[in-house]
Amino acid sequence: MTSAIPRFFQLSINERQEKICQNSSLTNADIDLLQKKDDPKIVEIADKMVENVIGILPLPLLSLDNININNQSLNVPLCLNNYDLSLIQSKISKVSFNAKATRPIMIGQIQLLNCENPQTIVSSILTPENKEKIKNEVAKFSGSLPSHGGGFIDVECHLVSSLRGEMVIFHILVDVCDAMGANAINRICEGVAPFIQQLASTYSPNCHVGFKILSNLCKHRRVLVEATWSKESLQTTEQSGKEIIDNILDIFELISFDKNLSLLHNSFIMKAVNGILLATTNDTRAVESSVYSYQSVFAESMCLTQLSQLEDGSLYAKIDLPIAVGVIGGSIQTHPIAKQSLSTLKNPNSRQFSEIIASVALAAGITHIYSLIPKSQNFSSPKL
């Protein structure tokens, strides 16, 4: 089944809404809500999401038509103020994105200060017996996570020698299931911290807990997406597929080594990612900071996209992103448009949702490099 909508950009707004409704589980009531931009209830909803609300700022809600991810054709909603979707659209119609997300494991950090015997604390707390005790303590504050297959995964300890003395940082690893995980992790850290201090005080009587908080560097919660473009799928009336692939690889080589171009390239990708996050009221700040931090710490190149050429001349592309998103909890439960956006995506779980986001990110990366080819720079949106 395909979600392709021919000449989508030529339809009126009402016609586009009807088409999206036909391709998803949206109802006529959902479409009515999309059209009620001045409905005072929207302001009331906004007031429940954050403090000090004085109004709302409507932004365009777009649809990326017919992207094939793991053999499923989707229409992807994005909330963006300016972006040329038409070029991305032209690059995804003949390719399938293969995406695989890891378990949704998040890190909670607990800081232990004034540690006289930090090495002893680490070696003692990481024994199987104490890990089991910590696991049981985490379960007390995990809510419904264990019943959904989530909860405690592991505990790690990291030593920090600072100007303020020796510190031990505990990393509590938790599977947060379909949530982004911030509230669950912070609740667990707050609840478990006294028990961690109690265990550590046996070896360091004067130690005490400092901060207790979620880490946005979700290095255990990542998505790998791969895609291959054949020469035939990229050829145009002006250039052969081989020429285009050669041009793409030449440009990519420079982007990989030039920090200025890498930043430009990555910002193009992240704007598409943020568009999906906004459409579903997920945390753009958390995802963006995680992506950039992970890339600077763990990746060999500053460039988010990785490209190479296969033996048959095809273009192979991949992207590996840390993405912490939720499909339950937070403002997702409050905001009706967020619910509609997830419904348009066929109600994915959090892993499937992160796979969709990373696939669009890879499509945006290829599109940006393609747009830098001299003969493609005069490309403009069919409407604009």
Short mmCIF file of C-alpha atoms in Angstrom, two decimals:
data_model
loop_
_atom_site.label_atom_id
_atom_site.label_comp_id
_atom_site.label_asym_id
_atom_site.label_seq_id
_atom_site.Cartn_x
_atom_site.Cartn_y
_atom_site.Cartn_z
CA MET A 1 0.00 0.00 0.00
CA THR A 2 1.32 3.45 -0.91
CA SER A 3 0.60 6.81 0.73
CA ALA A 4 1.56 8.71 -2.43
CA ILE A 5 -0.77 11.60 -3.26
CA PRO A 6 -0.21 12.74 -6.86
CA ARG A 7 0.19 16.51 -7.34
CA PHE A 8 -0.34 17.06 -3.63
CA PHE A 9 1.14 20.56 -3.77
CA GLN A 10 -1.48 21.63 -6.33
CA LEU A 11 -4.46 20.73 -4.12
CA SER A 12 -6.27 23.25 -1.95
CA ILE A 13 -5.77 23.08 1.82
CA ASN A 14 -9.18 21.45 2.26
CA GLU A 15 -8.38 18.87 -0.43
CA ARG A 16 -5.02 18.08 1.20
CA GLN A 17 -6.74 17.56 4.55
CA GLU A 18 -9.24 15.19 2.95
CA LYS A 19 -6.44 13.17 1.30
CA ILE A 20 -4.49 12.87 4.56
CA CYS A 21 -7.70 11.82 6.28
CA GLN A 22 -8.17 9.05 3.68
CA ASN A 23 -4.58 7.81 4.20
CA SER A 24 -4.77 7.65 8.00
CA SER A 25 -7.18 7.12 10.85
CA LEU A 26 -8.06 10.81 11.10
CA THR A 27 -11.77 11.59 11.24
CA ASN A 28 -13.84 14.51 10.01
CA ALA A 29 -13.79 15.84 13.59
CA ASP A 30 -9.98 15.88 13.44
CA ILE A 31 -10.08 17.86 10.21
CA ASP A 32 -12.51 20.32 11.80
CA LEU A 33 -10.00 20.85 14.60
CA LEU A 34 -7.24 21.61 12.09
CA GLN A 35 -9.37 24.38 10.65
CA LYS A 36 -10.34 25.99 13.97
CA LYS A 37 -7.24 28.14 14.32
CA ASP A 38 -9.12 30.80 16.29
CA ASP A 39 -10.94 28.42 18.62
CA PRO A 40 -10.53 29.76 22.21
CA LYS A 41 -10.23 26.16 23.42
CA ILE A 42 -6.80 26.02 21.78
CA VAL A 43 -5.59 28.79 24.09
CA GLU A 44 -7.04 26.90 27.06
CA ILE A 45 -5.10 23.79 25.99
CA ALA A 46 -1.92 25.84 25.66
CA ASP A 47 -2.42 27.16 29.19
CA LYS A 48 -2.28 23.57 30.47
CA MET A 49 0.99 22.86 28.65
CA VAL A 50 3.21 25.65 30.05
CA GLU A 51 3.11 28.58 32.46
CA ASN A 52 2.36 32.25 31.75
CA VAL A 53 0.49 31.65 28.47
CA ILE A 54 -0.79 34.82 26.76
CA GLY A 55 -1.82 33.34 23.41
CA ILE A 56 -0.68 31.02 20.64
CA LEU A 57 1.53 31.38 17.57
CA PRO A 58 0.16 29.27 14.69
CA LEU A 59 2.75 27.74 12.37
CA PRO A 60 2.21 25.78 9.14
CA LEU A 61 1.67 22.05 9.50
CA LEU A 62 3.08 20.34 6.40
CA SER A 63 2.98 16.80 5.10
CA LEU A 64 5.91 14.90 3.59
CA ASP A 65 4.16 12.59 1.17
CA ASN A 66 4.89 8.90 0.62
CA ILE A 67 8.15 8.14 2.42
CA ASN A 68 8.80 4.39 2.57
CA ILE A 69 10.24 3.32 5.94
CA ASN A 70 10.71 -0.37 6.73
CA ASN A 71 8.33 -1.24 3.88
CA GLN A 72 5.60 1.05 5.22
CA SER A 73 4.48 4.05 3.19
CA LEU A 74 3.79 7.10 5.36
CA ASN A 75 2.72 10.73 5.21
CA VAL A 76 4.89 12.53 7.76
CA PRO A 77 3.62 15.74 9.43
CA LEU A 78 6.11 18.56 10.04
CA CYS A 79 5.56 21.93 11.71
CA LEU A 80 7.84 24.40 9.91
CA ASN A 81 7.82 28.08 9.10
CA ASN A 82 9.96 27.78 5.96
CA TYR A 83 11.37 24.70 4.24
CA ASP A 84 11.46 23.35 0.71
CA LEU A 85 9.82 19.94 1.06
CA SER A 86 9.50 19.51 -2.69
CA LEU A 87 13.20 18.72 -3.16
CA ILE A 88 13.12 16.14 -0.35
CA GLN A 89 9.96 14.73 -1.91
CA SER A 90 11.75 14.19 -5.22
CA LYS A 91 14.56 12.25 -3.53
CA ILE A 92 12.47 9.78 -1.49
CA SER A 93 9.98 8.52 -4.05
CA LYS A 94 12.20 5.71 -5.38
CA VAL A 95 14.01 4.56 -2.26
CA SER A 96 13.18 2.58 0.86
CA PHE A 97 14.66 3.55 4.22
CA ASN A 98 15.70 0.67 6.45
CA ALA A 99 15.67 1.83 10.05
CA LYS A 100 16.40 0.05 13.33
CA ALA A 101 16.13 1.62 16.77
CA THR A 102 17.70 0.30 19.96
CA ARG A 103 15.77 -0.13 23.18
CA PRO A 104 14.59 3.21 24.63
CA ILE A 105 17.19 3.28 27.41
CA MET A 106 17.73 6.60 29.17
CA ILE A 107 20.34 7.63 31.74
CA GLY A 108 19.62 9.16 35.14
CA GLN A 109 22.60 10.79 36.87
CA ILE A 110 23.15 10.96 40.63
CA GLN A 111 26.12 12.97 41.90
CA LEU A 112 27.89 11.87 45.09
CA LEU A 113 30.11 14.51 46.67
CA ASN A 114 32.82 14.60 49.36
CA CYS A 115 33.94 11.05 48.64
CA GLU A 116 36.97 10.05 50.74
CA ASN A 117 37.27 6.57 49.17
CA PRO A 118 35.79 6.85 45.67
CA GLN A 119 37.44 3.72 44.27
CA THR A 120 36.11 1.64 47.14
CA ILE A 121 32.63 3.11 46.70
CA VAL A 122 32.61 2.17 43.02
CA SER A 123 33.93 -1.36 43.46
CA SER A 124 31.56 -2.05 46.36
CA ILE A 125 28.38 -0.66 44.85
CA LEU A 126 28.93 -2.45 41.53
CA THR A 127 28.81 -5.90 43.14
CA PRO A 128 25.96 -8.14 41.92
CA GLU A 129 24.39 -8.05 45.39
CA ASN A 130 24.25 -4.24 45.56
CA LYS A 131 23.13 -3.94 41.94
CA GLU A 132 20.18 -6.17 42.79
CA LYS A 133 19.36 -3.93 45.76
CA ILE A 134 19.49 -0.85 43.53
CA LYS A 135 17.28 -2.61 40.98
CA ASN A 136 14.68 -3.31 43.66
CA GLU A 137 14.87 0.31 44.84
CA VAL A 138 14.42 1.62 41.28
CA ALA A 139 11.34 -0.59 40.88
CA LYS A 140 9.64 1.29 43.74
CA PHE A 141 9.70 4.50 41.69
CA SER A 142 9.25 3.06 38.19
CA GLY A 143 5.46 3.27 38.06
CA SER A 144 4.02 1.13 35.27
CA LEU A 145 7.31 0.72 33.36
CA PRO A 146 8.01 -2.88 34.53
CA SER A 147 4.51 -4.01 33.51
CA HIS A 148 5.24 -2.75 29.97
CA GLY A 149 8.62 -4.49 29.71
CA GLY A 150 10.67 -1.50 30.89
CA GLY A 151 12.38 -0.44 34.09
CA PHE A 152 15.87 -0.93 35.51
CA ILE A 153 18.60 -2.09 33.11
CA ASP A 154 21.91 -1.43 34.86
CA VAL A 155 23.89 0.96 37.04
CA GLU A 156 27.29 2.45 36.15
CA CYS A 157 29.76 4.50 38.19
CA HIS A 158 32.10 7.20 36.89
CA LEU A 159 34.90 8.83 38.88
CA VAL A 160 35.47 12.56 38.54
CA SER A 161 38.52 14.34 39.96
CA SER A 162 37.68 18.02 40.16
CA LEU A 163 38.88 21.22 41.82
CA ARG A 164 36.04 20.65 44.28
CA GLY A 165 37.30 17.21 45.25
CA GLU A 166 36.56 13.62 44.30
CA MET A 167 33.08 12.85 42.97
CA VAL A 168 31.30 9.69 41.96
CA ILE A 169 28.59 9.98 39.28
CA PHE A 170 26.09 7.14 39.19
CA HIS A 171 24.33 6.39 35.91
CA ILE A 172 21.00 4.60 36.38
CA LEU A 173 20.01 3.00 33.05
CA VAL A 174 16.25 2.60 32.57
CA ASP A 175 14.08 1.37 29.71
CA VAL A 176 11.36 4.04 29.52
CA CYS A 177 9.18 2.21 26.97
CA ASP A 178 7.01 4.59 24.90
CA ALA A 179 7.77 7.74 26.91
CA MET A 180 10.46 10.30 26.24
CA GLY A 181 11.45 9.47 29.80
CA ALA A 182 12.37 12.77 31.47
CA ASN A 183 9.68 12.64 34.14
CA ALA A 184 10.20 8.93 34.84
CA ILE A 185 13.98 9.23 35.08
CA ASN A 186 13.88 12.30 37.32
CA ARG A 187 11.35 10.60 39.61
CA ILE A 188 13.57 7.51 39.85
CA CYS A 189 16.72 9.55 40.55
CA GLU A 190 14.99 11.53 43.30
CA GLY A 191 13.65 8.34 44.86
CA VAL A 192 16.82 6.23 44.64
CA ALA A 193 19.35 8.91 45.68
CA PRO A 194 18.95 8.44 49.48
CA PHE A 195 19.53 4.70 49.09
CA ILE A 196 22.67 5.32 46.99
CA GLN A 197 23.99 7.65 49.69
CA GLN A 198 23.23 5.05 52.35
CA LEU A 199 25.22 2.40 50.48
CA ALA A 200 28.15 4.75 49.88
CA SER A 201 28.29 6.09 53.43
CA THR A 202 29.51 2.70 54.64
CA TYR A 203 32.82 3.43 52.91
CA SER A 204 32.73 7.24 52.99
CA PRO A 205 30.74 8.48 56.02
CA ASN A 206 30.80 12.15 55.01
CA CYS A 207 29.66 11.73 51.42
CA HIS A 208 26.36 13.24 50.32
CA VAL A 209 24.19 13.44 47.22
CA GLY A 210 24.35 16.48 44.93
CA PHE A 211 22.28 16.75 41.76
CA LYS A 212 19.85 14.10 40.57
CA ILE A 213 18.72 14.49 36.96
CA LEU A 214 18.13 13.01 33.51
CA SER A 215 20.97 13.05 30.97
CA ASN A 216 19.97 14.27 27.52
CA LEU A 217 22.98 12.47 26.02
CA CYS A 218 21.02 9.30 25.23
CA LYS A 219 23.93 7.27 23.85
CA HIS A 220 22.07 4.01 24.48
CA ARG A 221 18.92 5.13 22.64
CA ARG A 222 19.86 5.43 19.00
CA VAL A 223 18.56 4.83 15.49
CA LEU A 224 20.53 3.57 12.50
CA VAL A 225 18.98 4.25 9.09
CA GLU A 226 20.34 3.02 5.75
CA ALA A 227 19.21 3.67 2.19
CA THR A 228 20.56 3.09 -1.31
CA TRP A 229 19.95 5.22 -4.39
CA SER A 230 20.57 3.55 -7.75
CA LYS A 231 22.04 5.54 -10.62
CA GLU A 232 18.72 5.27 -12.46
CA SER A 233 16.75 6.74 -9.54
CA LEU A 234 18.88 9.89 -9.50
CA GLN A 235 19.33 10.63 -13.19
CA THR A 236 17.72 13.74 -14.68
CA THR A 237 17.32 15.11 -18.18
CA GLU A 238 20.45 17.20 -17.60
CA GLN A 239 22.73 14.73 -15.80
CA SER A 240 23.25 10.98 -15.69
CA GLY A 241 22.90 9.14 -12.42
CA LYS A 242 26.64 8.44 -12.38
CA GLU A 243 27.43 12.15 -12.71
CA ILE A 244 25.06 13.06 -9.91
CA ILE A 245 26.47 10.40 -7.57
CA ASP A 246 30.03 11.54 -8.34
CA ASN A 247 29.02 15.13 -7.58
CA ILE A 248 27.29 14.12 -4.34
CA LEU A 249 30.35 12.18 -3.14
CA ASP A 250 32.70 15.04 -4.02
CA ILE A 251 30.56 17.50 -2.06
CA PHE A 252 30.18 15.06 0.84
CA GLU A 253 33.96 14.65 1.06
CA LEU A 254 34.36 18.39 1.61
CA ILE A 255 31.45 18.58 4.07
CA SER A 256 33.02 15.79 6.12
CA PHE A 257 36.22 17.78 6.68
CA ASP A 258 34.97 21.37 6.68
CA LYS A 259 33.38 22.36 10.00
CA ASN A 260 31.55 25.32 8.44
CA LEU A 261 29.87 23.13 5.82
CA SER A 262 29.20 20.38 8.37
CA LEU A 263 27.32 22.84 10.55
CA LEU A 264 25.26 24.05 7.57
CA HIS A 265 24.53 20.46 6.54
CA ASN A 266 23.57 19.37 10.05
CA SER A 267 21.31 22.38 10.59
CA PHE A 268 19.37 21.47 7.42
CA ILE A 269 18.88 17.96 8.80
CA MET A 270 17.90 19.13 12.26
CA LYS A 271 15.32 21.57 10.91
CA ALA A 272 13.45 18.62 9.38
CA VAL A 273 13.83 16.66 12.63
CA ASN A 274 12.56 19.59 14.68
CA GLY A 275 9.58 19.90 12.33
CA ILE A 276 8.39 16.41 13.26
CA LEU A 277 9.12 17.00 16.94
CA LEU A 278 7.06 20.20 16.95
CA ALA A 279 4.19 18.52 15.12
CA THR A 280 4.02 15.97 17.95
CA THR A 281 4.95 18.39 20.80
CA ASN A 282 8.17 16.48 21.54
CA ASP A 283 11.19 18.22 23.05
CA THR A 284 13.28 19.81 20.27
CA ARG A 285 15.89 21.09 22.71
CA ALA A 286 16.54 17.65 24.19
CA VAL A 287 16.88 15.90 20.82
CA GLU A 288 19.02 18.60 19.22
CA SER A 289 21.42 18.83 22.16
CA SER A 290 21.73 15.03 22.25
CA VAL A 291 22.45 14.77 18.52
CA TYR A 292 25.13 17.46 18.53
CA SER A 293 26.72 16.23 21.78
CA TYR A 294 26.83 12.63 20.60
CA GLN A 295 28.34 13.67 17.26
CA SER A 296 31.08 15.73 18.90
CA VAL A 297 31.97 13.07 21.49
CA PHE A 298 31.61 9.72 19.70
CA ALA A 299 31.58 10.26 15.92
CA GLU A 300 34.63 10.39 13.67
CA SER A 301 33.17 13.16 11.52
CA MET A 302 31.17 16.29 12.33
CA CYS A 303 28.83 15.46 9.43
CA LEU A 304 25.67 13.63 10.53
CA THR A 305 25.25 11.90 7.15
CA GLN A 306 27.66 9.20 5.99
CA LEU A 307 27.94 8.31 2.30
CA SER A 308 29.84 5.82 0.15
CA GLN A 309 29.58 4.17 -3.25
CA LEU A 310 28.70 0.52 -3.73
CA GLU A 311 30.37 -1.79 -6.27
CA ASP A 312 27.48 -1.40 -8.71
CA GLY A 313 27.85 2.39 -8.60
CA SER A 314 24.84 3.00 -6.37
CA LEU A 315 24.91 5.60 -3.61
CA TYR A 316 24.79 4.18 -0.09
CA ALA A 317 23.80 6.48 2.78
CA LYS A 318 23.38 6.02 6.50
CA ILE A 319 22.77 8.06 9.62
CA ASP A 320 23.12 7.12 13.29
CA LEU A 321 21.24 9.44 15.65
CA PRO A 322 20.47 9.43 19.37
CA ILE A 323 16.76 10.22 19.54
CA ALA A 324 14.68 10.33 22.73
CA VAL A 325 11.04 10.83 21.85
CA GLY A 326 7.73 9.83 23.34
CA VAL A 327 4.32 8.91 22.02
CA ILE A 328 2.68 9.06 25.45
CA GLY A 329 2.81 11.47 28.36
CA GLY A 330 3.58 15.15 28.57
CA SER A 331 1.81 17.55 26.24
CA ILE A 332 1.14 14.72 23.77
CA GLN A 333 -1.81 13.75 25.95
CA THR A 334 -3.00 17.36 26.09
CA HIS A 335 -2.56 18.72 22.59
CA PRO A 336 -5.10 17.41 20.05
CA ILE A 337 -2.92 18.24 17.02
CA ALA A 338 -0.08 16.17 18.49
CA LYS A 339 -2.46 13.22 18.76
CA GLN A 340 -3.54 13.77 15.17
CA SER A 341 0.05 13.88 13.96
CA LEU A 342 0.78 10.54 15.59
CA SER A 343 -2.44 9.14 14.15
CA THR A 344 -1.29 10.27 10.69
CA LEU A 345 1.88 8.23 11.31
CA LYS A 346 -0.34 5.20 12.09
CA ASN A 347 0.22 5.46 15.84
CA PRO A 348 3.81 4.19 16.14
CA ASN A 349 5.46 3.16 19.39
CA SER A 350 8.44 5.26 20.50
CA ARG A 351 11.00 3.10 18.67
CA GLN A 352 9.04 3.19 15.42
CA PHE A 353 8.57 6.94 15.83
CA SER A 354 12.31 7.49 16.26
CA GLU A 355 12.90 5.40 13.12
CA ILE A 356 10.56 7.70 11.18
CA ILE A 357 12.38 10.79 12.44
CA ALA A 358 15.83 9.43 11.61
CA SER A 359 14.68 8.35 8.14
CA VAL A 360 13.45 11.86 7.37
CA ALA A 361 16.76 13.15 8.73
CA LEU A 362 18.68 10.99 6.24
CA ALA A 363 16.40 12.11 3.41
CA ALA A 364 17.06 15.73 4.37
CA GLY A 365 20.81 15.09 4.46
CA ILE A 366 20.88 13.64 0.96
CA THR A 367 18.65 16.45 -0.25
CA HIS A 368 20.95 19.14 1.13
CA ILE A 369 24.02 17.65 -0.55
CA TYR A 370 22.11 17.23 -3.81
CA SER A 371 21.03 20.88 -3.68
CA LEU A 372 24.70 21.93 -3.65
CA ILE A 373 25.33 20.37 -7.07
CA PRO A 374 25.71 23.40 -9.40
CA LYS A 375 23.09 22.26 -11.92
CA SER A 376 20.52 21.63 -9.15
CA GLN A 377 20.87 24.98 -7.40
CA ASN A 378 18.24 26.60 -9.59
CA PHE A 379 15.69 24.07 -8.30
CA SER A 380 12.67 25.78 -6.83
CA SER A 381 9.45 24.64 -5.27
CA PRO A 382 6.75 24.00 -7.93
CA LYS A 383 4.46 26.35 -6.02
CA LEU A 384 6.98 29.11 -5.21
#
